[in-house]
Coordinates of C-alpha atoms in Angstrom, one line a residue:
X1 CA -14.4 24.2 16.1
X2 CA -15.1 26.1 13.1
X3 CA -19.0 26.4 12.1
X4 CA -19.4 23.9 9.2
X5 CA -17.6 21.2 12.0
X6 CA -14.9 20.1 9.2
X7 CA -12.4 19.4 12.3
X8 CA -14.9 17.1 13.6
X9 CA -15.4 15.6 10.0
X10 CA -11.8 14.3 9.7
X11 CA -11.6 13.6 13.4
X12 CA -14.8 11.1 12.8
X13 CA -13.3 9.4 9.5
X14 CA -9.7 9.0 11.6
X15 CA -12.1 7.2 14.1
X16 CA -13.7 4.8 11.9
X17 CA -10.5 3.9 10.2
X18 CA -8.5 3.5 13.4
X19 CA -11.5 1.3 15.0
X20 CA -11.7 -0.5 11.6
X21 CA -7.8 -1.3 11.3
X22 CA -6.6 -1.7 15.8
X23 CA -10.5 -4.1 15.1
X24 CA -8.8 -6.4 12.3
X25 CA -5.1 -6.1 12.7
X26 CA -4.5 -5.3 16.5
X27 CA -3.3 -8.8 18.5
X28 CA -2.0 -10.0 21.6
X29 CA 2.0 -11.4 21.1
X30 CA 1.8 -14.9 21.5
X31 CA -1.1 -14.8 24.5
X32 CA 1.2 -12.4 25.8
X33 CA -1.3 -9.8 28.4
X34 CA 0.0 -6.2 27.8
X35 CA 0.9 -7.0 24.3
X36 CA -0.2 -5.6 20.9
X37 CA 1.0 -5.9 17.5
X38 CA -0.6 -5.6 14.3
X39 CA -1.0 -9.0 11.8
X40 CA 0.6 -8.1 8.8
X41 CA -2.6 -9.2 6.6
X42 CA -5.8 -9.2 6.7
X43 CA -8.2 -11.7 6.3
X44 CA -5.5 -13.8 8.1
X45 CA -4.4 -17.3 7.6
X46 CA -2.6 -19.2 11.0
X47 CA 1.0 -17.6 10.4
X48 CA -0.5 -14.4 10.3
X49 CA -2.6 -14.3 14.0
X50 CA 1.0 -16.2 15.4
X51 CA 2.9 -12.8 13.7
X52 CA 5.0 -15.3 11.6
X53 CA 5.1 -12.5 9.3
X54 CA 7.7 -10.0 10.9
X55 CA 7.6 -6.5 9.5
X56 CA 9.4 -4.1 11.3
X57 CA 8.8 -1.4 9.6
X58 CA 5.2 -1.9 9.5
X59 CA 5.2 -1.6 13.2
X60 CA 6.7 1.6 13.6
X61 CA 4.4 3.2 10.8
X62 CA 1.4 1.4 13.2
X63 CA 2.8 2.8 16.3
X64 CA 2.7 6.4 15.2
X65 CA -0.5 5.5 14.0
X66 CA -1.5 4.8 17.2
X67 CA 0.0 7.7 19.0
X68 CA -1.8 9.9 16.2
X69 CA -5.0 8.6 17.6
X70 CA -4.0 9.1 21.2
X71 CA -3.2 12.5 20.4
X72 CA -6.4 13.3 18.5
X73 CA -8.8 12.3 21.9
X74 CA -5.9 12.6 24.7
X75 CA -7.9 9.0 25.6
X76 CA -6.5 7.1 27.9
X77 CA -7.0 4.0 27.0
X78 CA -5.6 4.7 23.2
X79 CA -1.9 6.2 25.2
X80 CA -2.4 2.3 26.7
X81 CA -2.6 0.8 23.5
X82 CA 0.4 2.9 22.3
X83 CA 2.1 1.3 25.6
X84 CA 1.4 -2.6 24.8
X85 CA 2.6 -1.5 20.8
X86 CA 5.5 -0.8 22.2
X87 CA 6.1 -4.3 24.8
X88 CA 5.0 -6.0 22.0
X89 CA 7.5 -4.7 19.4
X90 CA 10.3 -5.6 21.9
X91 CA 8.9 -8.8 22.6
X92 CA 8.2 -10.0 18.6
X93 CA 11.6 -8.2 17.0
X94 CA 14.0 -11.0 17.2
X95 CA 17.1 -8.2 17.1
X96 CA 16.1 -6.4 20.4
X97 CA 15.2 -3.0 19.4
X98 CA 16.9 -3.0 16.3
X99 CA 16.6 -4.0 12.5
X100 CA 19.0 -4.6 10.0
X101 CA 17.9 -2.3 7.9
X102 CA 18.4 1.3 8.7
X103 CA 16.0 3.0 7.3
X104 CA 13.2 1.5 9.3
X105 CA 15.3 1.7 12.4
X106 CA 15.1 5.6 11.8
X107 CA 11.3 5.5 11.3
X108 CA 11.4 3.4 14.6
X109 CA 13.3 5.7 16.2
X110 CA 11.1 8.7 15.6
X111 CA 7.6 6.0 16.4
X112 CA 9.2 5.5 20.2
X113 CA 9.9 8.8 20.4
X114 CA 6.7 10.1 20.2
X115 CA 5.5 7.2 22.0
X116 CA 7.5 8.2 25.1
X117 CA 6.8 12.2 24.7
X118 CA 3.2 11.0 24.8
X119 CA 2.8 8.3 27.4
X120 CA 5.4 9.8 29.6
X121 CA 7.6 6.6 29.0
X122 CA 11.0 6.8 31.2
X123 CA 14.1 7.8 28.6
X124 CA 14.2 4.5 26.6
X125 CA 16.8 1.9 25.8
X126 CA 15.6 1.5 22.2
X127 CA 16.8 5.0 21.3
X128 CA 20.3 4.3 22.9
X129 CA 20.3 1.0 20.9
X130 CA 18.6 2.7 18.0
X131 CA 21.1 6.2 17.9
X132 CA 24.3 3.9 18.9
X133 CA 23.6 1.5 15.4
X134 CA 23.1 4.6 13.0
X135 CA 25.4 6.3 14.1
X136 CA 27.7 3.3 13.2
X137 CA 26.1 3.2 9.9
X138 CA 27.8 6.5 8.5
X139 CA 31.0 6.8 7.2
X140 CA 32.8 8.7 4.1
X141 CA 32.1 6.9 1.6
X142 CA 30.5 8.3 -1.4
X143 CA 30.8 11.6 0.5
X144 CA 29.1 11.1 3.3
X145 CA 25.5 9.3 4.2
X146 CA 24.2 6.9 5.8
X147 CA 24.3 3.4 4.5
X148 CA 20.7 1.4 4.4
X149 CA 21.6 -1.6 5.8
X150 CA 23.7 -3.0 7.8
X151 CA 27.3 -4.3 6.7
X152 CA 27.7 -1.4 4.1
X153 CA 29.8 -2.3 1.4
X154 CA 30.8 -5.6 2.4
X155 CA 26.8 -6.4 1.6
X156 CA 26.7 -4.3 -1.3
X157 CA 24.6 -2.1 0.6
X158 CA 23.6 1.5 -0.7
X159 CA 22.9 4.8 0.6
X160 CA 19.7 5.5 0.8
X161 CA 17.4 8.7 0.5
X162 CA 14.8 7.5 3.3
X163 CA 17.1 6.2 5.6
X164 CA 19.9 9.6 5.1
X165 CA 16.3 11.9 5.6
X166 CA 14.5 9.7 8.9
X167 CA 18.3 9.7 10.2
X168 CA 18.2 13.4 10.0
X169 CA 14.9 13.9 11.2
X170 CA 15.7 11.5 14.3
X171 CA 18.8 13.5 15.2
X172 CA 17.9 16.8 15.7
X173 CA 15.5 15.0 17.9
X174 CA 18.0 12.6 19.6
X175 CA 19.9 15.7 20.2
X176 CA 17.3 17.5 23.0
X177 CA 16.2 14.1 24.1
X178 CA 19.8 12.3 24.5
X179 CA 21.6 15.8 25.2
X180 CA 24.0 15.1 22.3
X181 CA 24.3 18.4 20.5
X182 CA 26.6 16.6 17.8
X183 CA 23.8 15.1 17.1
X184 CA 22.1 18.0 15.7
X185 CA 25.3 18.5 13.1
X186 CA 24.8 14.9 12.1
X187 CA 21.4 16.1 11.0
X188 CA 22.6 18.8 9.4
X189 CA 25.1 17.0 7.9
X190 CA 22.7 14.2 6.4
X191 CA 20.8 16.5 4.9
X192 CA 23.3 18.6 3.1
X193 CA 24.8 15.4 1.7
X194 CA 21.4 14.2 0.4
X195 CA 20.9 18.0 -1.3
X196 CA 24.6 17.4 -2.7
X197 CA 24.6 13.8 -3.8
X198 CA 21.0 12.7 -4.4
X199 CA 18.7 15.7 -5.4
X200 CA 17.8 16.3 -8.8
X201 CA 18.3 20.1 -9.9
X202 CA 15.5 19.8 -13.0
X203 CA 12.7 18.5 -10.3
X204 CA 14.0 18.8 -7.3
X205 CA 13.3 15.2 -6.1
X206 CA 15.6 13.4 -4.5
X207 CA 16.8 10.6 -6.1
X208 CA 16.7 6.7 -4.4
X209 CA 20.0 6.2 -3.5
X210 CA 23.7 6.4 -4.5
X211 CA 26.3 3.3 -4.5
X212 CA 29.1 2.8 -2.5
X213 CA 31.7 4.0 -4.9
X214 CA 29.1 7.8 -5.4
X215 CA 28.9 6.8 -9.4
X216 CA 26.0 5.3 -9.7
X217 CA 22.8 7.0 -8.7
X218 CA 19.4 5.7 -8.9
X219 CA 16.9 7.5 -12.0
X220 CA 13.9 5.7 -9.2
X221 CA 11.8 8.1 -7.0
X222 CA 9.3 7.6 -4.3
X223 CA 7.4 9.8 -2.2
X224 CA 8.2 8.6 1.3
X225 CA 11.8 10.0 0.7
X226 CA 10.6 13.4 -0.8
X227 CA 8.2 13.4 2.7
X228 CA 10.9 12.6 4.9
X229 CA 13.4 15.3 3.6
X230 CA 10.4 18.1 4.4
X231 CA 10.3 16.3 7.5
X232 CA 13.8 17.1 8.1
X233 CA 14.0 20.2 7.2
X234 CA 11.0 21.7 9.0
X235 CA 12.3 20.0 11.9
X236 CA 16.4 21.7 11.4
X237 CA 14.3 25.2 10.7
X238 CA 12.7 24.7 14.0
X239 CA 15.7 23.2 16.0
X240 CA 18.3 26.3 14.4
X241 CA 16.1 29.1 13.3
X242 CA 18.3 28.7 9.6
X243 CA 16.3 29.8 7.1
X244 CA 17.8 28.1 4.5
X245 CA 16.0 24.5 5.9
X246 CA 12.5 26.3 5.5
X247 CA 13.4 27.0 2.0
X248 CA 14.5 23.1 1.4
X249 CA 11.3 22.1 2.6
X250 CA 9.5 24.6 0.4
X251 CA 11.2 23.5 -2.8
X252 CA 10.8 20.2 -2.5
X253 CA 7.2 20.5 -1.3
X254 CA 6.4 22.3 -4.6
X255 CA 8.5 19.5 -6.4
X256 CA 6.1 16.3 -5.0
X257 CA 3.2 18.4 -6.3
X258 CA 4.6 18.7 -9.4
X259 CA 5.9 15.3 -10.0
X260 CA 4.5 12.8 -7.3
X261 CA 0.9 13.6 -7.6
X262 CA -2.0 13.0 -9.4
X263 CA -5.4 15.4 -9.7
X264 CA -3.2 16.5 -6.5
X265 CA -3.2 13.0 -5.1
X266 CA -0.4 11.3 -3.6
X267 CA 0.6 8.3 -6.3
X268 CA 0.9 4.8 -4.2
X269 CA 3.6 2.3 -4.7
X270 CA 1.7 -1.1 -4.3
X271 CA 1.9 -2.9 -1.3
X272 CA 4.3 -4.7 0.5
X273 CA 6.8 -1.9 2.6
X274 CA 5.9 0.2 -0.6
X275 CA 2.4 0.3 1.1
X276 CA 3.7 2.5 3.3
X277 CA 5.0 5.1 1.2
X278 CA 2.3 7.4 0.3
X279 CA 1.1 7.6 3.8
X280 CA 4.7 8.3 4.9
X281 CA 4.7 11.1 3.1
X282 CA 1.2 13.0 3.7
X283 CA 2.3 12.6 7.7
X284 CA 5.0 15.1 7.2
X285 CA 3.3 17.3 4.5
X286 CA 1.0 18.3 7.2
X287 CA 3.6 19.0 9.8
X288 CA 5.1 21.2 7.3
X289 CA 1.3 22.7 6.6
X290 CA 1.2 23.6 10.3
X291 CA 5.2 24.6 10.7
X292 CA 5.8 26.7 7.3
X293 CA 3.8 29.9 6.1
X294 CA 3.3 31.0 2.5
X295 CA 1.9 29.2 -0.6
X296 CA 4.0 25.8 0.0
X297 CA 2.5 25.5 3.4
X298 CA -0.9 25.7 1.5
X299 CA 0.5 23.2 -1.4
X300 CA 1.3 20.8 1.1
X301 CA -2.2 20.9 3.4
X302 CA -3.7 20.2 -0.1
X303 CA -1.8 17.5 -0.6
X304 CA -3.1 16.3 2.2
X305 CA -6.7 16.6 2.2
X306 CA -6.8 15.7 -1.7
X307 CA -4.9 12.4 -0.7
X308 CA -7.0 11.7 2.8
X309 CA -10.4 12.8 0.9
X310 CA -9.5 10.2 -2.2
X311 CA -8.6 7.3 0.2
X312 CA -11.5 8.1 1.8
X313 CA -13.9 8.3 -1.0
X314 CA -12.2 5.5 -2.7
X315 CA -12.3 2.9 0.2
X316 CA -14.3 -0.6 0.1
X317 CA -17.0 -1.4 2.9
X318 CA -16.2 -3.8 4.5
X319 CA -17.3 -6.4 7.6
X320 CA -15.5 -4.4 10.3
X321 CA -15.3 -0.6 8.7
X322 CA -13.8 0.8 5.7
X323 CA -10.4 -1.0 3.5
X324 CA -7.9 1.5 1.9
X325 CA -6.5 0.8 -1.4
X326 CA -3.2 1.1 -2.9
X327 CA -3.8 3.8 -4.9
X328 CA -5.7 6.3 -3.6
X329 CA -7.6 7.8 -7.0
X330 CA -8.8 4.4 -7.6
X331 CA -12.0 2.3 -6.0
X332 CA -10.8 -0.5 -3.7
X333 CA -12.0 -3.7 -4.1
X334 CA -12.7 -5.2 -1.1
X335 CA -12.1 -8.6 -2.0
X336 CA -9.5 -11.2 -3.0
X337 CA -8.9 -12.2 -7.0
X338 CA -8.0 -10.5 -10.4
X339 CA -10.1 -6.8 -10.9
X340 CA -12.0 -5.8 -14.0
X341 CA -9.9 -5.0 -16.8
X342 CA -11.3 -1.8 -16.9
X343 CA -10.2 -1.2 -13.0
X344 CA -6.5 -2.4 -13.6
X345 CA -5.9 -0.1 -16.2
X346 CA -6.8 2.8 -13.9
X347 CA -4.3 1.3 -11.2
X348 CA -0.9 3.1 -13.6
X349 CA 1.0 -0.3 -13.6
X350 CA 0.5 -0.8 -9.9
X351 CA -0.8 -4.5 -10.4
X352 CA -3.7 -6.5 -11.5
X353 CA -5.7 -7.9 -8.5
X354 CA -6.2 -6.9 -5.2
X355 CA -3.9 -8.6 -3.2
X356 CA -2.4 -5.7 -1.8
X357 CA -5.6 -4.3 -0.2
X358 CA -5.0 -7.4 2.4
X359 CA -1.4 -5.7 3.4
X360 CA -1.5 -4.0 6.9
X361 CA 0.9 -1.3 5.2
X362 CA -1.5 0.0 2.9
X363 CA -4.0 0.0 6.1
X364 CA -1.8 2.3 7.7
X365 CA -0.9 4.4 4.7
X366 CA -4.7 4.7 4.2
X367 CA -5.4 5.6 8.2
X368 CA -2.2 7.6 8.2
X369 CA -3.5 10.2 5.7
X370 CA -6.8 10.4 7.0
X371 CA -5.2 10.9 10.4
X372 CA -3.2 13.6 8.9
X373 CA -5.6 15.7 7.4
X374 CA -7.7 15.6 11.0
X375 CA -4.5 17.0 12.4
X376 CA -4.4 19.7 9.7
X377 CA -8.2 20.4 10.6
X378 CA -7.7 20.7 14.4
X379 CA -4.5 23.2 13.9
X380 CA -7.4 25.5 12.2
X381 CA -5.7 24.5 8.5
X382 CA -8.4 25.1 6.1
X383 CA -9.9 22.7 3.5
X384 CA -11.6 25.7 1.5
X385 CA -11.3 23.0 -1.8
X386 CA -13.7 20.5 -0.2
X387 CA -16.0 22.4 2.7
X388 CA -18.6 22.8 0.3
X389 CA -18.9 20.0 -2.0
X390 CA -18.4 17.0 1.1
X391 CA -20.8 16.4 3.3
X392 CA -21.5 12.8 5.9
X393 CA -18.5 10.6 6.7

């Protein structure tokens, strides 16, 4: 504890957004005891409480959610809740433990991971299932890479920069938990095809994706990708003591703040899975705040507070605790229909009504930054920027 409490500070906001979202969102499957999933809107309408609405993704973003939390208290009845996420994934995703689309099967991958390291899970099926599909999903062309969906070429498929970083990051797990150490070179080899292929060399972003034939790449960036490559890298330079991962993570950590931010906020996406993005990305900026040393290490831990302190001091009150908004330098609304002219202007061609406020992925990308700058705060990460100015929760 440090003596103006700021760890507690951020531990207390996680709290009230975690009680606020597991309070609206949090279900039982189908009357199912054990069971939780998350309703993919909020307020709900019928399809919503039956989980109609199936959002794979989502649910892994909400499951590491969850096992932030646990690990913030080391409660045991939060590692239980983790538990029933879990049953009731399996039970709700039609495709067993996997999804057609591989980049969410990747951020699943590393959500049960955790999960199990946590709760003390027995070695899991899912990540068989889970390693045994992406590992299917690579092959030579354009170079290399992963494709982001299943069927490849024969759906028009693409490869992706999210799904080619989360694979990464999932392997060099995969390879101490599985025992695989080919594993770890797929890693390695992910991300070097992603720094050949995809990055930019003016801004160091990575771009979207690449087609199947490797001549046409995408001009789009987003900042879940650009998170997902530092989370990559900081987990290679831990796994193989290379240097040249640490530096990866450093240049592209200095290219988000130059290009993805704004007033060194995180720029959302929207909603929908886009919801998630921003969020995404401030998770992994903080491990790499807590892994690296130097002045990216500091870049990206201010990242993170800026982005958790403006989703914080721009969320709505609500019946039930505070609602997120899209974009995180912007007032939420708090309520259904179009926003003041004035308001949509501000929103940078994000959209003109409030719809997505409703989406449990902007939720999560909300309680996923506040979580992570709590994290940064109990690993002694300091928020010199803020510690005098904030006060209250």
């Amino acid at each position: 504890m440090t003596g103006d409490g700021v760890p507690e500070l951020w531990a207390a906001r996680a709290a009230v957004a975690e009680v606020a979202i597991v309070g609206r969102h949090l279900r039982q499957v189908w009357g199912t005891p054990g069971t939780r999933l998350g309703m993919t809107r909020w307020p709900p309408e019928a399809g919503h409480r039956l989980h109609a609405h199936w959002h794979y993704g989502w649910q892994a973003q909400l499951l590491d959610c969850a096992v932030d939390a646990a690990e913030r208290t080391d409660d045991i009845a939060r590692k239980a809740t983790v538990v029933k996420l879990v049953r009731g994934i399996r039970l709700r995703n039609p495709h067993g433990w996997v999804s057609g689309r591989h980049d969410e099967l990747a951020l699943m991958g590393l959500a049960l991971m955790r999960a199990r390291r946590l709760t003390a899970m027995p070695k899991s099926a899912a990540l068989v299932a889970i390693a045994s599909r992406l590992r299917a999903a690579w092959t030579d062309h354009a170079g290399g890479g992963v494709w982001s969906v299943r069927g490849g070429p024969k759906v028009g498929a693409v490869k992706g920069s999210a799904v080619n970083a989360a694979f990464a990051m999932l392997f060099v797990g995969l390879a101490e938990e599985l025992g695989d150490r080919a594993d770890l070179q797929r890693a390695r080899a992910a991300v070097e095809w992603l720094e050949e292929r995809l990055a930019d060399p003016e801004t160091g972003l990575l771009a979207e994706s690449v087609s199947a034939t490797g001549e046409a790449v995408s001009e789009v960036t987003s900042a879940h990708s650009q998170g997902l490559l530092v989370g990559a890298c900081v987990s290679l330079a831990a796994a193989t003591g290379e240097r040249r991962w640490g530096e990866l993570a450093e240049r592209t950590i200095t290219a988000i703040a130059d290009h993805l931010t704004s007033s060194g906020v995180l720029r959302g996406n929207g909603g929908s899975d886009s919801g998630l993005h921003a969020g995404i990305c401030a998770r992994h900026l903080a491990g790499a705040a807590i892994a690296l040393d130097g002045a990216a290490a500091k870049t990206a831990a201010r990242i993170v507070y800026r982005s958790a302190d403006g989703a914080w001091r721009n969320r709505a009150a609500v019946p039930g605790g505070p609602l997120f908004g899209p974009q995180w330098t912007v007032p939420a609304v708090g309520r259904l229909g179009p926003l003041p002219a004035r308001m949509a202007e501000q929103l940078e061609g994000i959209g003109r009504d409030s719809r997505w406020e409703c989406d449990l992925s902007v939720q999560i990308s909300g309680w996923t930054a506040v979580e992570a700058a709590a994290r940064l705060a109990r690993h002694g990460v300091p928020e010199r920027e803020f510690r005098a100015a904030r006060r209250g929760i």
